[in-house]
CSV table of C-alpha atoms in Angstrom, one decimal:
chain,number,residue,atom,x,y,z
A,101,MET,CA,45.6,14.8,32.8
A,102,ALA,CA,45.5,18.8,33.5
A,103,GLY,CA,42.3,20.2,34.9
A,104,ARG,CA,39.9,21.4,32.6
A,105,CYS,CA,38.9,25.2,31.6
A,106,GLY,CA,35.8,26.6,32.6
A,107,THR,CA,32.2,27.2,30.4
A,108,PRO,CA,32.8,27.4,26.7
A,109,LEU,CA,32.5,30.2,24.7
A,110,ARG,CA,29.0,30.9,23.1
A,111,SER,CA,30.7,32.7,20.0
A,112,TRP,CA,34.0,32.7,18.6
A,113,SER,CA,33.8,36.6,17.8
A,114,PRO,CA,37.3,37.9,18.8
A,115,GLN,CA,35.6,40.8,20.3
A,116,ARG,CA,34.4,38.3,23.1
A,117,LEU,CA,37.8,36.8,23.8
A,118,GLY,CA,40.6,37.5,25.6
A,119,HIS,CA,41.7,39.6,29.2
A,120,ILE,CA,42.4,43.0,30.0
A,121,ALA,CA,46.5,43.7,29.7
A,122,GLY,CA,48.5,45.7,32.0
A,123,PRO,CA,49.7,49.2,31.2
A,124,ARG,CA,51.9,49.2,27.8
A,125,LEU,CA,53.6,51.8,25.8
A,126,TYR,CA,52.5,52.0,21.8
A,127,SER,CA,53.8,54.5,19.6
A,128,SER,CA,52.0,57.0,18.5
A,129,GLN,CA,54.2,58.0,15.5
A,130,SER,CA,54.4,57.0,11.8
A,131,PRO,CA,57.0,54.2,11.9
A,132,THR,CA,60.0,53.3,9.7
A,133,VAL,CA,60.2,49.7,10.1
A,134,ALA,CA,63.4,47.6,9.8
A,135,VAL,CA,62.7,43.9,9.9
A,136,LEU,CA,66.0,41.9,11.5
A,137,PHE,CA,66.5,38.0,10.7
A,138,GLN,CA,68.3,35.7,12.3
A,139,ASP,CA,72.2,35.8,12.2
A,140,ILE,CA,73.4,34.6,15.8
A,141,ASP,CA,73.4,31.3,16.4
A,142,PRO,CA,71.0,30.6,19.5
A,143,PRO,CA,72.8,29.5,23.1
A,144,VAL,CA,73.0,26.4,24.4
A,145,ILE,CA,70.2,26.6,27.0
A,146,ASN,CA,70.0,24.0,29.8
A,147,GLY,CA,72.1,21.8,27.6
A,148,VAL,CA,69.8,22.3,24.7
A,149,ARG,CA,70.6,24.5,21.6
A,150,LYS,CA,67.6,25.2,19.2
A,151,PRO,CA,67.9,24.3,15.7
A,152,ARG,CA,68.8,27.4,13.4
A,153,LYS,CA,66.7,27.8,10.3
A,154,PRO,CA,68.5,28.0,7.4
A,155,GLY,CA,68.8,31.4,5.9
A,156,GLY,CA,67.8,32.9,9.4
A,157,TYR,CA,63.9,33.3,8.3
A,158,GLN,CA,65.4,35.9,5.5
A,159,ASP,CA,62.0,34.6,3.6
A,160,SER,CA,59.7,35.7,5.5
A,161,GLY,CA,61.3,38.6,6.4
A,162,ALA,CA,61.4,39.8,3.0
A,163,ASP,CA,57.8,39.0,2.7
A,164,ILE,CA,57.1,41.3,6.0
A,165,ALA,CA,59.1,44.2,4.4
A,166,TYR,CA,57.7,44.0,0.8
A,167,THR,CA,54.3,43.7,1.9
A,168,LEU,CA,54.6,46.5,4.6
A,169,GLN,CA,56.1,48.9,2.1
A,170,SER,CA,53.5,47.5,-0.7
A,171,LYS,CA,50.6,49.2,2.3
A,172,GLY,CA,52.6,52.5,2.3
A,173,ILE,CA,54.4,52.0,5.3
A,174,LYS,CA,58.1,53.4,5.3
A,175,VAL,CA,61.0,50.1,5.4
A,176,THR,CA,64.4,50.8,5.5
A,177,THR,CA,66.5,48.2,4.1
A,178,PRO,CA,70.0,47.2,3.8
A,179,ASP,CA,70.0,47.2,0.2
A,180,PRO,CA,68.6,50.3,-1.1
A,181,SER,CA,66.5,48.5,-3.9
A,182,PRO,CA,66.2,44.7,-2.9
A,183,GLN,CA,64.7,42.4,-5.3
A,184,ALA,CA,61.1,41.2,-5.0
A,185,SER,CA,62.1,37.9,-6.6
A,186,LYS,CA,65.0,37.3,-4.0
A,187,HIS,CA,65.0,36.9,-0.2
A,188,GLU,CA,68.2,38.9,0.5
A,189,GLY,CA,68.7,42.4,1.2
A,190,TRP,CA,65.1,43.2,2.6
A,191,CYS,CA,66.6,42.5,6.5
A,192,PHE,CA,69.3,43.4,8.9
A,193,PRO,CA,71.3,40.9,10.6
A,194,ASP,CA,70.1,40.5,14.4
A,195,THR,CA,73.7,41.2,15.5
A,196,GLU,CA,74.4,44.4,17.6
A,197,GLU,CA,76.0,45.8,14.5
A,198,GLY,CA,73.1,45.1,12.2
A,199,ILE,CA,70.6,46.7,14.7
A,200,ILE,CA,72.4,49.6,15.2
A,201,SER,CA,72.9,49.7,11.3
A,202,ALA,CA,68.9,49.8,11.0
A,203,ILE,CA,68.7,52.3,13.6
A,204,LYS,CA,71.0,54.5,11.6
A,205,ASN,CA,69.2,54.0,8.3
A,206,GLY,CA,66.5,55.8,10.5
A,207,ALA,CA,64.2,52.5,11.7
A,208,THR,CA,61.9,53.4,14.8
A,209,HIS,CA,60.3,49.9,14.6
A,210,LEU,CA,62.5,46.7,14.4
A,211,TRP,CA,60.6,43.9,13.8
A,212,ALA,CA,62.1,41.0,15.4
A,213,ASN,CA,61.9,38.2,12.7
A,214,THR,CA,64.4,36.0,14.7
A,215,ILE,CA,64.9,33.5,17.5
A,216,LEU,CA,65.3,35.6,20.7
A,217,PHE,CA,67.0,34.6,24.0
A,218,GLU,CA,68.3,36.3,27.4
A,219,SER,CA,71.8,37.3,25.9
A,220,HIS,CA,70.5,38.6,22.7
A,221,PRO,CA,71.4,42.2,22.0
A,222,LEU,CA,68.3,43.4,21.8
A,223,GLN,CA,67.8,42.7,25.6
A,224,GLN,CA,71.6,43.2,26.9
A,225,SER,CA,73.4,45.5,24.4
A,226,ASP,CA,74.7,48.8,25.8
A,227,LYS,CA,75.3,50.6,22.7
A,228,LEU,CA,71.7,50.4,21.7
A,229,THR,CA,70.3,51.8,25.1
A,230,PRO,CA,71.1,55.4,24.0
A,231,TYR,CA,68.5,54.8,21.3
A,232,ALA,CA,66.1,53.4,23.7
A,233,PRO,CA,64.0,56.4,24.0
A,234,ASP,CA,62.9,56.3,20.3
A,235,ILE,CA,62.9,52.5,19.4
A,236,TYR,CA,59.9,50.2,19.5
A,237,ILE,CA,60.1,46.6,18.9
A,238,VAL,CA,57.9,43.8,17.2
A,239,GLY,CA,58.5,40.5,18.8
A,240,GLN,CA,58.2,38.5,22.4
A,241,PRO,CA,60.9,39.5,25.3
A,242,PRO,CA,63.9,37.5,25.0
A,243,GLY,CA,63.5,36.1,28.7
A,244,LEU,CA,59.8,35.3,27.8
A,245,VAL,CA,61.4,33.3,24.4
A,246,GLU,CA,64.3,31.7,26.4
A,247,ASN,CA,62.0,30.3,29.0
A,248,CYS,CA,58.7,29.1,27.0
A,249,ASP,CA,60.4,27.9,24.0
A,250,ASP,CA,61.3,24.9,26.4
A,251,LYS,CA,58.2,22.8,25.5
A,252,ALA,CA,58.8,20.7,29.0
A,253,PHE,CA,59.3,23.6,31.2
A,254,LEU,CA,55.8,25.6,29.7
A,255,ASN,CA,54.1,22.1,29.9
A,256,ASP,CA,55.0,21.5,33.5
A,257,LYS,CA,54.3,25.3,34.5
A,258,LEU,CA,50.4,24.8,32.8
A,259,ARG,CA,50.0,21.6,34.7
A,260,SER,CA,50.8,22.9,38.0
A,261,LEU,CA,48.5,26.0,37.8
A,262,GLY,CA,45.5,23.6,36.2
A,263,GLY,CA,42.7,24.7,33.9
A,264,TYR,CA,44.7,23.6,30.8
A,265,THR,CA,44.2,20.6,28.8
A,266,LEU,CA,47.5,19.0,27.9
A,267,PRO,CA,48.6,15.4,27.0
A,268,LYS,CA,50.7,12.9,29.2
A,269,SER,CA,54.5,13.6,28.5
A,270,TRP,CA,57.7,12.2,30.0
A,271,LEU,CA,61.3,13.5,29.7
A,272,VAL,CA,64.1,11.4,29.0
A,273,SER,CA,67.6,12.4,29.8
A,274,ASP,CA,69.5,9.4,30.4
A,275,SER,CA,70.1,6.7,28.0
A,276,GLY,CA,71.5,4.4,30.7
A,277,ASN,CA,67.9,3.6,31.7
A,278,LEU,CA,66.2,3.6,28.4
A,279,ASP,CA,65.0,0.2,28.3
A,280,GLU,CA,63.2,0.4,31.5
A,281,PHE,CA,61.9,3.7,30.4
A,282,VAL,CA,60.8,2.3,27.1
A,283,GLY,CA,59.1,-1.2,28.7
A,284,SER,CA,56.9,1.5,30.9
A,285,ILE,CA,55.1,2.9,28.0
A,286,GLN,CA,51.9,1.0,28.1
A,287,SER,CA,50.3,2.4,24.9
A,288,PHE,CA,51.6,3.0,21.2
A,289,PRO,CA,51.7,4.8,19.1
A,290,ILE,CA,53.7,7.6,21.0
A,291,VAL,CA,55.4,10.7,20.0
A,292,GLY,CA,59.4,11.5,20.4
A,293,LYS,CA,60.5,15.3,20.1
A,294,PRO,CA,63.0,17.8,21.2
A,295,VAL,CA,62.6,20.0,24.2
A,296,ARG,CA,63.6,23.2,21.9
A,297,GLY,CA,62.5,22.3,18.7
A,298,ARG,CA,61.8,24.0,15.2
A,299,GLY,CA,58.5,23.1,13.0
A,300,SER,CA,58.6,19.3,13.0
A,301,HIS,CA,62.4,18.6,13.3
A,302,GLY,CA,62.7,15.5,15.5
A,303,VAL,CA,59.2,15.0,15.8
A,304,GLN,CA,58.4,11.5,15.1
A,305,LEU,CA,55.3,8.7,16.0
A,306,CYS,CA,56.7,5.4,17.1
A,307,HIS,CA,54.5,2.5,16.5
A,308,SER,CA,56.5,0.1,18.8
A,309,PRO,CA,59.2,0.0,21.8
A,310,VAL,CA,61.7,-0.7,19.4
A,311,GLN,CA,61.3,2.3,17.3
A,312,LEU,CA,60.9,4.5,20.3
A,313,LYS,CA,64.1,3.4,21.3
A,314,GLN,CA,65.9,4.1,18.5
A,315,HIS,CA,64.4,7.3,18.0
A,316,ILE,CA,64.9,8.6,21.3
A,317,GLU,CA,68.7,7.3,20.9
A,318,ALA,CA,68.6,9.7,17.9
A,319,LEU,CA,67.6,12.4,19.6
A,320,LEU,CA,69.7,12.3,22.7
A,321,SER,CA,72.7,12.4,20.2
A,322,GLU,CA,71.4,16.0,19.1
A,323,SER,CA,70.2,16.9,22.7
A,324,PRO,CA,70.6,15.8,26.2
A,325,VAL,CA,67.0,16.3,27.1
A,326,ILE,CA,63.9,15.1,25.2
A,327,MET,CA,60.5,14.8,25.3
A,328,VAL,CA,57.9,11.7,24.5
A,329,GLU,CA,54.4,12.6,24.7
A,330,GLU,CA,51.0,11.1,24.3
A,331,TYR,CA,49.8,10.4,20.7
A,332,LEU,CA,46.8,12.8,20.1
A,333,ALA,CA,44.8,10.7,17.9
A,334,GLY,CA,41.7,13.3,16.6
A,335,GLU,CA,41.8,16.1,14.2
A,336,GLU,CA,44.7,18.8,14.7
A,337,ALA,CA,44.2,22.2,14.6
A,338,THR,CA,46.4,25.8,14.9
A,339,ILE,CA,45.3,28.7,16.7
A,340,THR,CA,46.8,32.2,16.6
A,341,VAL,CA,46.6,34.7,19.7
A,342,MET,CA,47.0,38.0,18.9
A,343,PRO,CA,48.7,40.2,21.7
A,344,PRO,CA,47.1,43.6,22.9
A,345,SER,CA,47.1,46.9,20.7
A,346,PRO,CA,45.3,50.3,21.1
A,347,GLU,CA,42.7,49.2,19.6
A,348,ARG,CA,42.0,46.0,21.5
A,349,PRO,CA,43.6,45.9,24.8
A,350,GLU,CA,43.2,42.1,25.4
A,351,HIS,CA,44.7,38.9,24.1
A,352,TRP,CA,42.4,37.5,21.6
A,353,SER,CA,42.1,34.4,19.8
A,354,MET,CA,41.9,34.1,15.9
A,355,LEU,CA,39.6,31.4,14.1
A,356,PRO,CA,41.3,27.8,14.3
A,357,VAL,CA,42.7,26.4,11.4
A,358,THR,CA,42.4,22.7,11.0
A,359,ARG,CA,45.4,20.7,9.4
A,360,PHE,CA,45.1,17.2,7.2
A,361,ASN,CA,47.2,15.1,5.2
A,362,HIS,CA,49.4,14.3,7.7
A,363,ALA,CA,52.5,12.4,7.4
A,364,ASP,CA,52.5,9.4,9.2
A,365,GLY,CA,50.4,11.4,12.3
A,366,ILE,CA,52.5,14.2,12.3
A,367,ALA,CA,51.9,17.3,10.2
A,368,PRO,CA,54.8,17.6,7.4
A,369,TYR,CA,57.0,20.9,8.1
A,370,ASN,CA,55.8,23.9,5.9
A,371,GLY,CA,59.4,24.0,4.1
A,372,SER,CA,58.6,20.6,2.6
A,373,VAL,CA,54.7,20.9,2.0
A,374,ALA,CA,53.1,24.3,2.0
A,375,VAL,CA,50.4,24.9,4.5
A,376,THR,CA,48.0,26.0,2.3
A,377,ALA,CA,47.8,22.5,1.0
A,378,ASN,CA,46.9,20.7,4.2
A,379,SER,CA,45.3,23.1,6.2
A,380,ARG,CA,42.0,25.3,5.8
A,381,ALA,CA,40.2,28.0,8.6
A,382,VAL,CA,37.2,26.2,10.6
A,383,THR,CA,34.0,27.6,9.5
A,384,ASN,CA,31.2,29.1,11.2
A,385,GLU,CA,28.9,25.6,11.2
A,386,GLU,CA,32.3,23.8,12.9
A,387,MET,CA,32.1,26.5,14.9
A,388,ASN,CA,29.1,25.0,16.7
A,389,ASP,CA,31.3,22.6,18.5
A,390,PRO,CA,32.0,24.1,21.7
A,391,ALA,CA,35.4,22.3,21.7
A,392,TYR,CA,36.7,24.9,19.4
A,393,GLY,CA,35.6,27.9,22.0
A,394,LYS,CA,36.7,25.9,24.6
A,395,ILE,CA,40.5,25.3,23.7
A,396,MET,CA,40.6,29.0,22.1
A,397,GLU,CA,39.7,30.2,25.5
A,398,GLU,CA,42.6,28.3,26.8
A,399,CYS,CA,44.9,29.5,24.5
A,400,GLN,CA,44.3,32.9,25.1
A,401,GLY,CA,44.8,32.2,29.0
A,402,VAL,CA,48.4,31.0,28.0
A,403,ALA,CA,49.2,34.3,26.2
A,404,LYS,CA,48.0,36.4,29.3
A,405,LEU,CA,49.9,34.1,31.5
A,406,ILE,CA,53.1,34.6,30.0
A,407,GLY,CA,52.4,38.1,28.7
A,408,ALA,CA,52.9,37.6,25.0
A,409,THR,CA,53.6,40.6,23.1
A,410,ALA,CA,53.4,39.8,19.7
A,411,PRO,CA,51.2,36.4,18.1
A,412,ILE,CA,51.9,33.3,19.6
A,413,ARG,CA,50.7,30.0,17.7
A,414,ILE,CA,49.3,27.3,19.6
A,415,ASP,CA,48.9,23.5,18.3
A,416,VAL,CA,46.0,21.9,19.6
A,417,ARG,CA,44.5,18.1,18.7
A,418,ARG,CA,42.0,16.1,19.8
A,419,PHE,CA,42.6,12.9,21.7
A,420,ARG,CA,40.3,11.1,19.5
A,421,GLN,CA,37.4,11.7,17.1
A,422,GLY,CA,35.0,14.2,18.5
A,423,SER,CA,36.6,14.8,21.8
A,424,GLU,CA,37.6,18.0,23.4
A,425,PHE,CA,41.5,19.3,22.3
A,426,ALA,CA,44.7,19.3,24.1
A,427,LEU,CA,47.5,22.0,23.7
A,428,PHE,CA,50.4,20.0,22.6
A,429,ASP,CA,52.8,22.4,21.1
A,430,ILE,CA,53.3,26.2,21.7
A,431,ASN,CA,55.0,28.5,19.5
A,432,MET,CA,56.6,31.7,20.5
A,433,LYS,CA,57.3,32.7,17.2
A,434,PRO,CA,55.0,31.5,14.5
A,435,ASN,CA,55.7,31.4,10.9
A,436,MET,CA,54.9,34.9,9.4
A,437,THR,CA,55.3,34.0,5.7
A,438,GLY,CA,52.9,35.5,3.2
A,439,PRO,CA,51.4,36.4,-0.2
A,440,GLY,CA,53.1,39.2,-2.1
A,441,ARG,CA,56.2,38.8,-3.8
A,442,PRO,CA,56.8,37.0,-7.1
A,443,GLY,CA,56.5,33.4,-6.6
A,444,ARG,CA,55.0,33.6,-3.1
A,445,GLU,CA,51.5,32.8,-4.0
A,446,ASP,CA,51.1,29.9,-2.1
A,447,GLN,CA,53.2,30.8,0.8
A,448,ALA,CA,50.5,32.1,3.4
A,449,SER,CA,51.3,31.0,7.1
A,450,LEU,CA,48.9,29.4,9.4
A,451,THR,CA,48.6,32.8,11.0
A,452,ALA,CA,48.2,34.5,7.6
A,453,MET,CA,45.2,31.7,6.6
A,454,ALA,CA,43.3,32.7,9.6
A,455,ALA,CA,43.5,36.4,9.0
A,456,PHE,CA,42.5,35.7,5.7
A,457,ALA,CA,39.2,33.8,7.2
A,458,MET,CA,38.6,37.1,9.1
A,459,GLY,CA,38.7,39.4,6.2
A,460,TRP,CA,42.0,40.6,6.3
A,461,ASP,CA,44.9,40.2,3.5
A,462,TYR,CA,48.2,39.7,4.6
A,463,GLY,CA,49.2,43.0,4.5
A,464,THR,CA,46.7,44.2,6.9
A,465,LEU,CA,47.9,41.1,9.5
A,466,LEU,CA,50.7,42.9,9.5
A,467,GLN,CA,49.7,46.2,9.8
A,468,GLN,CA,47.6,44.9,13.1
A,469,ILE,CA,50.8,43.2,14.3
A,470,LEU,CA,53.0,46.3,13.9
A,471,ALA,CA,50.2,48.2,15.9
A,472,GLY,CA,51.0,46.2,19.0
A,473,ALA,CA,54.5,47.2,18.8
A,474,GLN,CA,56.2,47.6,22.5
A,475,HIS,CA,58.7,50.2,23.3
A,476,LEU,CA,62.3,48.8,24.1
A,477,SER,CA,62.0,49.7,27.7
A,478,VAL,CA,59.2,47.6,27.9
A,479,PHE,CA,60.5,45.1,26.2
A,480,ARG,CA,63.7,44.9,28.1
A,481,ASP,CA,62.0,45.4,31.7
A,482,TYR,CA,59.9,41.9,31.1
A,483,ARG,CA,59.5,39.5,34.1
A,484,SER,CA,58.3,35.9,34.2
A,485,PRO,CA,55.1,35.2,35.8
A,486,PHE,CA,56.7,31.7,36.9
């Protein structure tokens, strides 16, 4: 088990949380926003390809574009008059051609609602370079995402540094000694999952050696490396850490959102069950439990360490009822759906639910994220702390 964090926080107030960020270049101009969706398949990284979301996040992209527009922010779209009831037409593809098309349409701010990686056009495109002095990005640097989307990589780095509470975990990469590995597991149930996942894809609670072996074999058919992790049996929650902005030059944690109604110990994918049906923000009374403040502090430490420039969402869970929390899944691209468009009333994301508990509506959340947009030069010049 990793080392423990320091003194628990005395208050959950965001103003008390976080650490001072380094120099950043923020936009002072009125933005024209173009939202990008995933039109590029992620590459194979260390033998593993992250599953692509059907539709490429056009649903949340449309929510973002529509809601920013309703807040009076100028938004440019590939379709001059996209329909509020449809996902299509609101977002530009994240290809080199799509990005340049958005800029030629007047975009000053590109909202990268997509999966990024080191070879992505936002990082590497020479054709984009001439526009760099005038462009700002909402999103994580591609180099950050490529490294930290690997659950095993980031967890190992956090363990080596100490100060972070993590479950026990093992990497499995060779089915040849699978029986020996499964036989070494002393306690069930246990979780098997991909090292580069999306949502709950491939995550399963295994109750016996036979079930674990079968699940590992299924995962290894998709990926050469998978993770087996200690099952955390207590309360699950998720914590969004916001990036620095001109008004708040530090990373800070929003209120935790607690999860319930799990399916066999695992929170269901939000595409199957809306998170509004199985999640709620933690109450002020519940926040008197110092375990929340302690894990929020750890989450902020992760965001500061990796240099997050957009929200990250960290899933945490107690080892057992009433115990402290452990970090078990660090998401570089939180789901960002929200209500506003017709028929989307129940589509608040976990981050949006935390914002509602603070008194922000979905549009205000998006405006706060937009305020932290980084100049393309800062985005491209990111250097890993590891």
